[in-house]
Coordinates of C-alpha atoms in Angstrom, one line a residue:
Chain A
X10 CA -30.1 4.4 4.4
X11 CA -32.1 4.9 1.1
X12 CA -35.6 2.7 1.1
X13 CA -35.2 -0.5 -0.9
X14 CA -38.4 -1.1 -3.7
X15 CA -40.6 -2.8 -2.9
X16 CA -40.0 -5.6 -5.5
X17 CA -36.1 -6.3 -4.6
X18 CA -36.8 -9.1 -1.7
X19 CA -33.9 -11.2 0.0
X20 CA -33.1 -14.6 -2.5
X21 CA -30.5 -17.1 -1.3
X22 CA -27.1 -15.9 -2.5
X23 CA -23.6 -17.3 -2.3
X24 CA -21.1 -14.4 -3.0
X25 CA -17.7 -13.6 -3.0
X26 CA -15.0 -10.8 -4.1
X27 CA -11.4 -9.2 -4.3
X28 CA -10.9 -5.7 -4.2
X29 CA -7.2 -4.0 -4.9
X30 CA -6.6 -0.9 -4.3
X31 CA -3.3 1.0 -5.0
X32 CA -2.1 4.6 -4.8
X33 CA 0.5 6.9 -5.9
X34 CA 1.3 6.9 -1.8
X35 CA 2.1 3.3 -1.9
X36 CA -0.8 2.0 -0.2
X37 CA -2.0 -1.1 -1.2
X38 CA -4.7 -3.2 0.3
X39 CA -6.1 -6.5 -0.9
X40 CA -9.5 -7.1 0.6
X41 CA -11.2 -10.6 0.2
X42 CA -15.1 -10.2 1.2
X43 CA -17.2 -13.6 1.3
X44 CA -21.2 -12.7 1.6
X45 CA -24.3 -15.4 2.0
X46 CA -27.9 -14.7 2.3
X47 CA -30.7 -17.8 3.2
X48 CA -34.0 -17.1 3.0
X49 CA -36.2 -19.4 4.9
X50 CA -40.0 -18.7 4.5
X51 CA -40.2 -15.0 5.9
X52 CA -37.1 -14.5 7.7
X53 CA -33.9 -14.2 5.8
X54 CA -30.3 -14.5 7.3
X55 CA -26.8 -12.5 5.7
X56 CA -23.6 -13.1 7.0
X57 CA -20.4 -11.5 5.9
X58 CA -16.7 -11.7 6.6
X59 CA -14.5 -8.8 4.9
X60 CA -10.4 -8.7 5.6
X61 CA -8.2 -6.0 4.3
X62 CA -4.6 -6.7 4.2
X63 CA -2.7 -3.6 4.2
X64 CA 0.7 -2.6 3.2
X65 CA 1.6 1.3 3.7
X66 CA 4.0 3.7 3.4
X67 CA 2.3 6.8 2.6
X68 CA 4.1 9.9 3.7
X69 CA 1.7 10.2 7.1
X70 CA 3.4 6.9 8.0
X71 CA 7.0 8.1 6.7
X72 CA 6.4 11.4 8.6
X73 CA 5.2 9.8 11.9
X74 CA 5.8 7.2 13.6
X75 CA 6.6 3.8 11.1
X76 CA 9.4 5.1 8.6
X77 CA 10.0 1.7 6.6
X78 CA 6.0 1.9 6.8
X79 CA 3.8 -1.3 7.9
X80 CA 2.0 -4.2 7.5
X81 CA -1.8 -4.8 9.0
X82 CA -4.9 -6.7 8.4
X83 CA -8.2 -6.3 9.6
X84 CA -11.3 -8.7 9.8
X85 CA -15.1 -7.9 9.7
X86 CA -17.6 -9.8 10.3
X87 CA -21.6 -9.1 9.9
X88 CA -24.4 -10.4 10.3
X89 CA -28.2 -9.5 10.4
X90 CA -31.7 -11.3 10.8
X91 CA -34.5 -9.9 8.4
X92 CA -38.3 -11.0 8.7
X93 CA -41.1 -10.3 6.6
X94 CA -44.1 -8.9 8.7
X95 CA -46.3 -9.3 5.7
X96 CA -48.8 -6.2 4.4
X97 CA -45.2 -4.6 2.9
X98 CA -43.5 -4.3 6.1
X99 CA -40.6 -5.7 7.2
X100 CA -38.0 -5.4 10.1
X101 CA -33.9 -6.3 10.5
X102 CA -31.7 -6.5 13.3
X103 CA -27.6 -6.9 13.0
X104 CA -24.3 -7.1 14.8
X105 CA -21.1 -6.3 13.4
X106 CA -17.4 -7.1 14.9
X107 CA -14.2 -5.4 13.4
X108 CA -10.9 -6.0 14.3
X109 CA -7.6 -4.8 13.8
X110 CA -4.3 -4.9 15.9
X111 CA -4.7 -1.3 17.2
X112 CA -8.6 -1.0 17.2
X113 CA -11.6 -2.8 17.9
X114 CA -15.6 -2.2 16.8
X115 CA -19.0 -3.9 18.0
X116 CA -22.0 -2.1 16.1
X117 CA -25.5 -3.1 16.5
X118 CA -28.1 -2.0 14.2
X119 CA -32.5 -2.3 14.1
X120 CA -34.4 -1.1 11.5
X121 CA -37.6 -1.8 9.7
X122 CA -39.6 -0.7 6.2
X123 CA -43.3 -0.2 5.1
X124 CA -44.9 0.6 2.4
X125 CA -47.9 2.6 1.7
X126 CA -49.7 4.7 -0.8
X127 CA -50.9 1.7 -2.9
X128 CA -47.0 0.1 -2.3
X129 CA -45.9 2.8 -4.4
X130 CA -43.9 4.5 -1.2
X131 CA -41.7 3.0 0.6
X132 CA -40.6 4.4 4.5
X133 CA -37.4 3.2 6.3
X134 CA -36.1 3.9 9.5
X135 CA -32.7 2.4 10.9
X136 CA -30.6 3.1 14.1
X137 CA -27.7 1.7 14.1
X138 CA -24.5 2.2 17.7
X139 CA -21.0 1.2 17.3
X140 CA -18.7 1.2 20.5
X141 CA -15.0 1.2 19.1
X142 CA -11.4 0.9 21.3
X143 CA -8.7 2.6 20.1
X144 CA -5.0 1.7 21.0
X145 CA -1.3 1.6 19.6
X146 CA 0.1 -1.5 18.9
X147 CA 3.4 -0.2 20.5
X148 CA 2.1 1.2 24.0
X149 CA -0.5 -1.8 25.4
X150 CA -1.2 0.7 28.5
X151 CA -2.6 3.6 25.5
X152 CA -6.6 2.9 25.1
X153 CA -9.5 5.3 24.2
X154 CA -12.9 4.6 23.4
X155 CA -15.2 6.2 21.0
X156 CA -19.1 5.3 20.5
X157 CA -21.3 6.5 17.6
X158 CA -24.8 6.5 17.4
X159 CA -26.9 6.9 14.1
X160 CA -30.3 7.1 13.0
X161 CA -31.1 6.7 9.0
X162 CA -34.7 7.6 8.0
X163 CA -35.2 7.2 4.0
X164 CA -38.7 7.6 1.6
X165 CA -38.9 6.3 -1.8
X166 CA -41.6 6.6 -4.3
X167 CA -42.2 5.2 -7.5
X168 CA -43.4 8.0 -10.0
X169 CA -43.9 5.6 -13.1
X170 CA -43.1 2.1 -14.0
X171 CA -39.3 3.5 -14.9
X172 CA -39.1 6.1 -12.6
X173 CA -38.2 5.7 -8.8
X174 CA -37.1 9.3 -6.1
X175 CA -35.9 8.6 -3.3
X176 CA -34.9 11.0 -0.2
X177 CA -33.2 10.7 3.0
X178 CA -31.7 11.7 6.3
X179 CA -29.0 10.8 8.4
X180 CA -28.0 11.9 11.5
X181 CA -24.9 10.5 13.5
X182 CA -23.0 11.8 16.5
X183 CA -19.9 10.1 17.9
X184 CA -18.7 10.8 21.3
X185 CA -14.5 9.7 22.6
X186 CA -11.7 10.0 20.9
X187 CA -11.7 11.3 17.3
X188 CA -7.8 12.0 16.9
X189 CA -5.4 9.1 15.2
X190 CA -2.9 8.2 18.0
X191 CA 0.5 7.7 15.4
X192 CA -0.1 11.3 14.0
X193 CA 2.0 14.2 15.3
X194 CA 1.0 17.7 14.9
X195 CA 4.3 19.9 13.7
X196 CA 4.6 23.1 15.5
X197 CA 6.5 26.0 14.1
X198 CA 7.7 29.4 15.3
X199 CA 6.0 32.2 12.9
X200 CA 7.6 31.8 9.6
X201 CA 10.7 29.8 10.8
X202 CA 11.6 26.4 9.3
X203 CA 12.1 23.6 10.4
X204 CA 9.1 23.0 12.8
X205 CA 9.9 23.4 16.4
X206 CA 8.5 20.4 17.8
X207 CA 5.8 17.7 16.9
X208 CA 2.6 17.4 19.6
X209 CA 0.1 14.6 19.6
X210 CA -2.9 15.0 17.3
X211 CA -6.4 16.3 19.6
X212 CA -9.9 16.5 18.3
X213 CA -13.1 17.4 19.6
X214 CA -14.8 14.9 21.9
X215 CA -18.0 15.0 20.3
X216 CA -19.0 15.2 16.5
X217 CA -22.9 15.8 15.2
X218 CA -23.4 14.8 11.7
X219 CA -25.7 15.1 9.3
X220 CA -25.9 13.2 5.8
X221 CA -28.8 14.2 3.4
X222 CA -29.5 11.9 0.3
X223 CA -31.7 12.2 -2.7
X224 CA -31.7 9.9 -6.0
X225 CA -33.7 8.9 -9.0
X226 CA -33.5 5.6 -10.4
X227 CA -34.9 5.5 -14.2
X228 CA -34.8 3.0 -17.2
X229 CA -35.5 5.3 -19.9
X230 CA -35.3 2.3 -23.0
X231 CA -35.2 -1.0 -22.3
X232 CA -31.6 -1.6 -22.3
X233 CA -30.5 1.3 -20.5
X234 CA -30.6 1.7 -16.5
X235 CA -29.5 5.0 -15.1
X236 CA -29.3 6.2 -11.4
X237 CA -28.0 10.2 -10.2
X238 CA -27.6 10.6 -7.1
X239 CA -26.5 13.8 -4.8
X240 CA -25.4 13.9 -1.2
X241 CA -25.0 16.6 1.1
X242 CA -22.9 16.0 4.2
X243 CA -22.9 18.7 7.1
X244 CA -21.2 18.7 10.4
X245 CA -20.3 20.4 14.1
X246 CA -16.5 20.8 13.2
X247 CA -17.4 22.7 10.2
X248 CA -17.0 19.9 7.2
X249 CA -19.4 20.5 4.5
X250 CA -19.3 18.2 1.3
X251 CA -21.0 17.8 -1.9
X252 CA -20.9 14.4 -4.0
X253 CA -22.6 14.3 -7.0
X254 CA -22.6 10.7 -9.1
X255 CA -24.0 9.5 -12.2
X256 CA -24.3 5.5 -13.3
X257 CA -25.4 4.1 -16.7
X258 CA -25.9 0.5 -16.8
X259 CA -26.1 -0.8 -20.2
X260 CA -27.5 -4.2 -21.1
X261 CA -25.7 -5.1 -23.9
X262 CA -26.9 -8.4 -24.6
X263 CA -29.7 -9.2 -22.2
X264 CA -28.9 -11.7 -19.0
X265 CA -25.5 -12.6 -20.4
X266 CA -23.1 -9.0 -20.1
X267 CA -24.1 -5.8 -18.7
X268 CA -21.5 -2.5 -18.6
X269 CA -22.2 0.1 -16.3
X270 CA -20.3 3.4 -16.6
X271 CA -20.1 5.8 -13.2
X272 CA -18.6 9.5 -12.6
X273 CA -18.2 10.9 -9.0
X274 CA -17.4 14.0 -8.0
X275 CA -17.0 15.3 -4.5
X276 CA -15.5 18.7 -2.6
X277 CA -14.7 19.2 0.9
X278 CA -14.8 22.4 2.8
X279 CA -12.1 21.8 5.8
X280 CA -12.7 21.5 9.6
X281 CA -12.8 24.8 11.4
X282 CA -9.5 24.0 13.6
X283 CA -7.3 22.4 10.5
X284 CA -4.4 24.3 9.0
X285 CA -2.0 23.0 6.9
X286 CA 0.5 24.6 8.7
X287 CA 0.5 25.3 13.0
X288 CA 2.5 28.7 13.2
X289 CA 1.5 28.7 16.8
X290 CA 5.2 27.7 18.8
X291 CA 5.3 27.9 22.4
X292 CA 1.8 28.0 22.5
X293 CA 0.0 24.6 21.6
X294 CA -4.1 24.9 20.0
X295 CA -6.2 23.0 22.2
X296 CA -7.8 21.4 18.7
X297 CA -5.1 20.4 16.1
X298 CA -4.7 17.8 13.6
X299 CA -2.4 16.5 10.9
X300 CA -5.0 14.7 9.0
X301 CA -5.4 16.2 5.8
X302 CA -9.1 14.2 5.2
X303 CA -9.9 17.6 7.4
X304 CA -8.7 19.9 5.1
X305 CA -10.2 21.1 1.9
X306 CA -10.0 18.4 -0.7
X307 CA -11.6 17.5 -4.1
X308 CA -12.1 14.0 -5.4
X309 CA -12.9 12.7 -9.2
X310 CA -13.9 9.4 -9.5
X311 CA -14.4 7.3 -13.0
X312 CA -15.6 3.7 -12.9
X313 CA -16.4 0.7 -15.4
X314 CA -18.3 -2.9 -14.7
X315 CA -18.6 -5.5 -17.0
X316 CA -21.1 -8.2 -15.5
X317 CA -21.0 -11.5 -17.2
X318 CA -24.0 -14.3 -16.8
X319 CA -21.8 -17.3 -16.6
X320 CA -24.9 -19.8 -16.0
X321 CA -28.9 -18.5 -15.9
X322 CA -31.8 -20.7 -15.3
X323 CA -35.5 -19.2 -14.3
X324 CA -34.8 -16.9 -11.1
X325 CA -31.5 -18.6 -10.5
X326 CA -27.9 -17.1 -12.4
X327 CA -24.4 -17.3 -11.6
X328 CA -22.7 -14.3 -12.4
X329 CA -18.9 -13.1 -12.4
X330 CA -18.1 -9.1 -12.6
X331 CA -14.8 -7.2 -13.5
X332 CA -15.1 -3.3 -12.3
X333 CA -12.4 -1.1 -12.0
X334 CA -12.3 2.7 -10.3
X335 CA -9.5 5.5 -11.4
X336 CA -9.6 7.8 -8.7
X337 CA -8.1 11.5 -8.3
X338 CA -7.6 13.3 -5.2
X339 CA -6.6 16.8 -4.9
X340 CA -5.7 17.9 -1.1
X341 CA -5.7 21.5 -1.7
X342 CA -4.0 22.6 1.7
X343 CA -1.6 20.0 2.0
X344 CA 1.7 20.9 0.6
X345 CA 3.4 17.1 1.3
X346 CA 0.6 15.4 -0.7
X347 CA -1.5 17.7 -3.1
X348 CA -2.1 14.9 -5.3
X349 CA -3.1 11.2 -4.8
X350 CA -4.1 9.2 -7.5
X351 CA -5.3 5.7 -7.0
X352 CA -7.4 2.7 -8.9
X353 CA -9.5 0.3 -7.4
X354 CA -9.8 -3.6 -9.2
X355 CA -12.5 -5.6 -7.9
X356 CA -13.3 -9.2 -9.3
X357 CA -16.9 -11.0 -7.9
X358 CA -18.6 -14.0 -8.6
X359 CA -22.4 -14.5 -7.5
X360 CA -24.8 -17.0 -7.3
X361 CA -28.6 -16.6 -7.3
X362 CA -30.2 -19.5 -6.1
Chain B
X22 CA -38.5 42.0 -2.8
X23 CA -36.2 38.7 -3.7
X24 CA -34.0 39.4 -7.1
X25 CA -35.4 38.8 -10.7
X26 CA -32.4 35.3 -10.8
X27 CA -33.9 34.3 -7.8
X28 CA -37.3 34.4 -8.6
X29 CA -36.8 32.3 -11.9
X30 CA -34.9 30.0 -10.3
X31 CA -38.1 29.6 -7.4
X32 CA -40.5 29.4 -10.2
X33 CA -38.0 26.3 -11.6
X34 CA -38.0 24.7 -8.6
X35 CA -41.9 24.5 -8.3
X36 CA -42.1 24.0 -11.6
X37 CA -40.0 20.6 -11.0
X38 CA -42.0 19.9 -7.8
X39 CA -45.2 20.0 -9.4
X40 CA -43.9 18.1 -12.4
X41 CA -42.5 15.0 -10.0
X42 CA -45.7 15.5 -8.1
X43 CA -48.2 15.2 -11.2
X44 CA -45.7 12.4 -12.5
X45 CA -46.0 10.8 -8.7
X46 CA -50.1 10.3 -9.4
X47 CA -49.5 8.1 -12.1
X48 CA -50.5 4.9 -10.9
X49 CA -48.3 1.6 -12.0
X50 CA -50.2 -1.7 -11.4
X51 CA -48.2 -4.6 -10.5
X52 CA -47.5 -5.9 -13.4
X53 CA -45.9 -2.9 -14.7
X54 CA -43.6 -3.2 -11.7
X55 CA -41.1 -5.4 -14.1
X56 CA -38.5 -2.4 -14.2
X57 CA -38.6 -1.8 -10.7
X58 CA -37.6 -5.5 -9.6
X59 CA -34.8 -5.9 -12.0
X60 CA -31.7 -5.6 -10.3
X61 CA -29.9 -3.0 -12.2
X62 CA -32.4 -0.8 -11.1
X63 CA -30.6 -1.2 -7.6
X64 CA -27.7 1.5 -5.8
X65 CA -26.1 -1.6 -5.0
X66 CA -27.0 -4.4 -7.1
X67 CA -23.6 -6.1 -5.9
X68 CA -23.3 -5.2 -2.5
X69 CA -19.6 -6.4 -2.3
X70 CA -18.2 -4.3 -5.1
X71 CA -20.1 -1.2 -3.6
X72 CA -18.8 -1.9 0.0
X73 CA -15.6 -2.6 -1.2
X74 CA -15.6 1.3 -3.0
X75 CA -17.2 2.8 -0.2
X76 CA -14.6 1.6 2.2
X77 CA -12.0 3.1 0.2
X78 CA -14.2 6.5 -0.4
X79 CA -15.1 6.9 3.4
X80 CA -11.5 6.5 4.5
X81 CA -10.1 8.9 2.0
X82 CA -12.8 11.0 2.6
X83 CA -13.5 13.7 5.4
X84 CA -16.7 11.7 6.3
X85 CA -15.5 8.7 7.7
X86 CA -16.9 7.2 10.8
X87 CA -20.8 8.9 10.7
X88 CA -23.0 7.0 8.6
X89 CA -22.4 2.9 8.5
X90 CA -18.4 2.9 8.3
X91 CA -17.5 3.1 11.9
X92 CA -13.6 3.7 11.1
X93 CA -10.5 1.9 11.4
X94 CA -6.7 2.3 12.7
X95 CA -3.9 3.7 11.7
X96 CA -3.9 1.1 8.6
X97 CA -6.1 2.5 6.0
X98 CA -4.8 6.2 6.3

């Protein structure tokens, strides 16, 4: 997690939005999100509640185990305490519950930020665990477990009064079951079609990963805002990813409508045990998966927001925002899908109070 | 004995370093901190619609799962 300024401090906020998202491999998922924060004196208070209603048929479904595809919704709840220590530090704890049918999250997170150097740098460090249950919503007596530690440790530093770096690190490692219970693994005799048989998906037990972060935040004229940001992702089963994205935030006419313009790009160098295809029959590889997210991929991402001041008065504003994301993925060893594309509407409505 | 390209691009690199460290002695007094607070100077100045994208990014993504998305079932896949 990426140090917050200094200056951006917790405001009571009523907040709510609709995401769609739809894809060439009919998935569509509507997800409501309702959001308050209440500041009272030094401590502050968020809560959360996210649901994503999910109707699929993409061709993992279609190839495994729900052929008409399905319907699912899952609910999230968060919330976390924040208190002001004074002297520019500050310290947060929160706890999060997910649930779906078929799998189940608690997460716990502590963190805390100071500043130092005149205010002018900013230190964060967060540590967040998450104990998740994994089951099939056709076999009650199928249940695995899988818990994930993390620990986030970010530095900012203001270079000017329009210039802001920031750096940081990330470490997680997750321990249980990795591998998705409805996905079957095809296994063919060398260079024979049609596959042989089908085994259950297997992962490693353990994955180490590391995420590493840097940014600058600038506001080169007065009505333009503009933030590039790089992240390099590194882990034990051999995934290595670069994303690369770019915003412009453009105050068109100031405090009433803001557009914001983003580009992301981001490759994917494939886990060490995928293969698009397991030539392998009789013998079964102890590691194999069907999950093309492990293979080699490429994703192109082009985004718009228009933010609209509906009401503005001193610190307090009621806002509403309209964004929309086109996104292209390119799975290049993945013969049944190479392509997906898929766009992303979100509608929002703030209040600053 | 590293390569001619790889000396220029060492040289570069310091060169940038010592740029954003020069630039990092400038010092801004509070009141110049205007730029900083506003709100479009934020990753996530509306933390719903950047939750919302990063659900969608980490799912469809090979880094689901490590760093604040804890993954999900079968649904989102």
């Amino acid at each position: 997690m990426l140090a917050a300024p200094a200056a951006a401090r917790a405001e009571d906020r009523v907040a709510g939005a609709v995401a769609v998202y739809h894809d060439s491999d009919h998935v569509t998922v509507v997800s409501p999100t309702l959001a308050g924060t209440r500041q009272q004196g030094r401590a502050s208070a968020d809560a959360r509640l996210d649901l994503d209603v999910i109707s699929a048929a993409s061709i993992d479904l279609v190839t495994a185990a729900s052929p008409a595809g399905f319907q699912e919704t899952r609910t999230a709840v968060d919330g976390t305490f924040g208190y002001d220590l004074r002297e520019g530090r500050s310290a947060h704890a929160g706890y999060g519950y997910s649930y779906e049918p078929d799998f189940r999250t608690h997460s716990v997170t502590a963190g805390g930020a100071a500043e130092a150097f005149g205010r002018r740098t900013t230190l964060s460090l967060d540590y967040g665990f998450a104990r998740s249950r994994v089951g099939r919503v056709d076999d009650s007596a199928f249940e695995r477990t899988r818990a994930t530690h993390r620990i986030d440790l970010g530095v900012s530093h203001v270079l000017s009064p329009v210039l802001v770096a920031e750096v940081a690190w990330g470490v997680a490692l997750s321990t249980g079951y990795h591998a998705n219970p409805y996905r079957f693994v095809r296994l063919y005799q060398p260079g024979m079609d049609p596959p042989t048989t089908a085994v259950t998906e297997t992962a490693p037990a353990e994955r180490l990963r590391h995420l590493l972060t840097a940014r600058l935040r600038a506001r080169p004229i007065r009505r333009l805002f503009a933030i590039a940001d790089y992240r390099l992702h590194l882990d034990d089963w051999g995934v290595v990813t670069h994303t690369a994205t770019g915003r412009a935030t453009f105050a068109l006419a100031e405090r009433v409508l803001d557009v914001s313009v983003e580009i992301r790009g981001y490759t994917q160098g494939a886990a060490d045990f995928y293969r698009s295809r397991y030539d392998t029959f009789p013998a079964e590889p102890v590691l194999r998966t069907a999950n093309k997210e492990l293979g080699p991929m490429r994703t192109l991402l082009g985004g718009v927001v228009l933010d609209h001041v509906l009401y503005a008065r001193g610190t307090r504003d009621v806002r509403v925002g309209l964004g929309g994301d086109w996104l292209r993925l390119f799975y290049l060893d993945y013969p049944a899908l190479p392509v997906r594309t898929a766009v992303v509407l979100v509608l929002d409505l703030e209040a600053n109070l | 004995m590293m390569p001619r390209a790889m000396r220029r691009r060492t040289r570069l690199l310091f060169a940038l370093g010592a740029t954003i460290a020069v630039a990092g002695c400038r010092h801004v007094e509070p009141w110049q901190r205007e730029s900083l607070a506003d709100r479009r100077m934020r990753w996530s100045a509306k933390p719903e619609r950047a939750a919302a994208r990063e659900h969608v990014l980490s799912i469809r993504e090979g880094t689901q799962g490590g760093h604040g998305d804890y993954g999900s079932g079968c649904g989102c896949d």
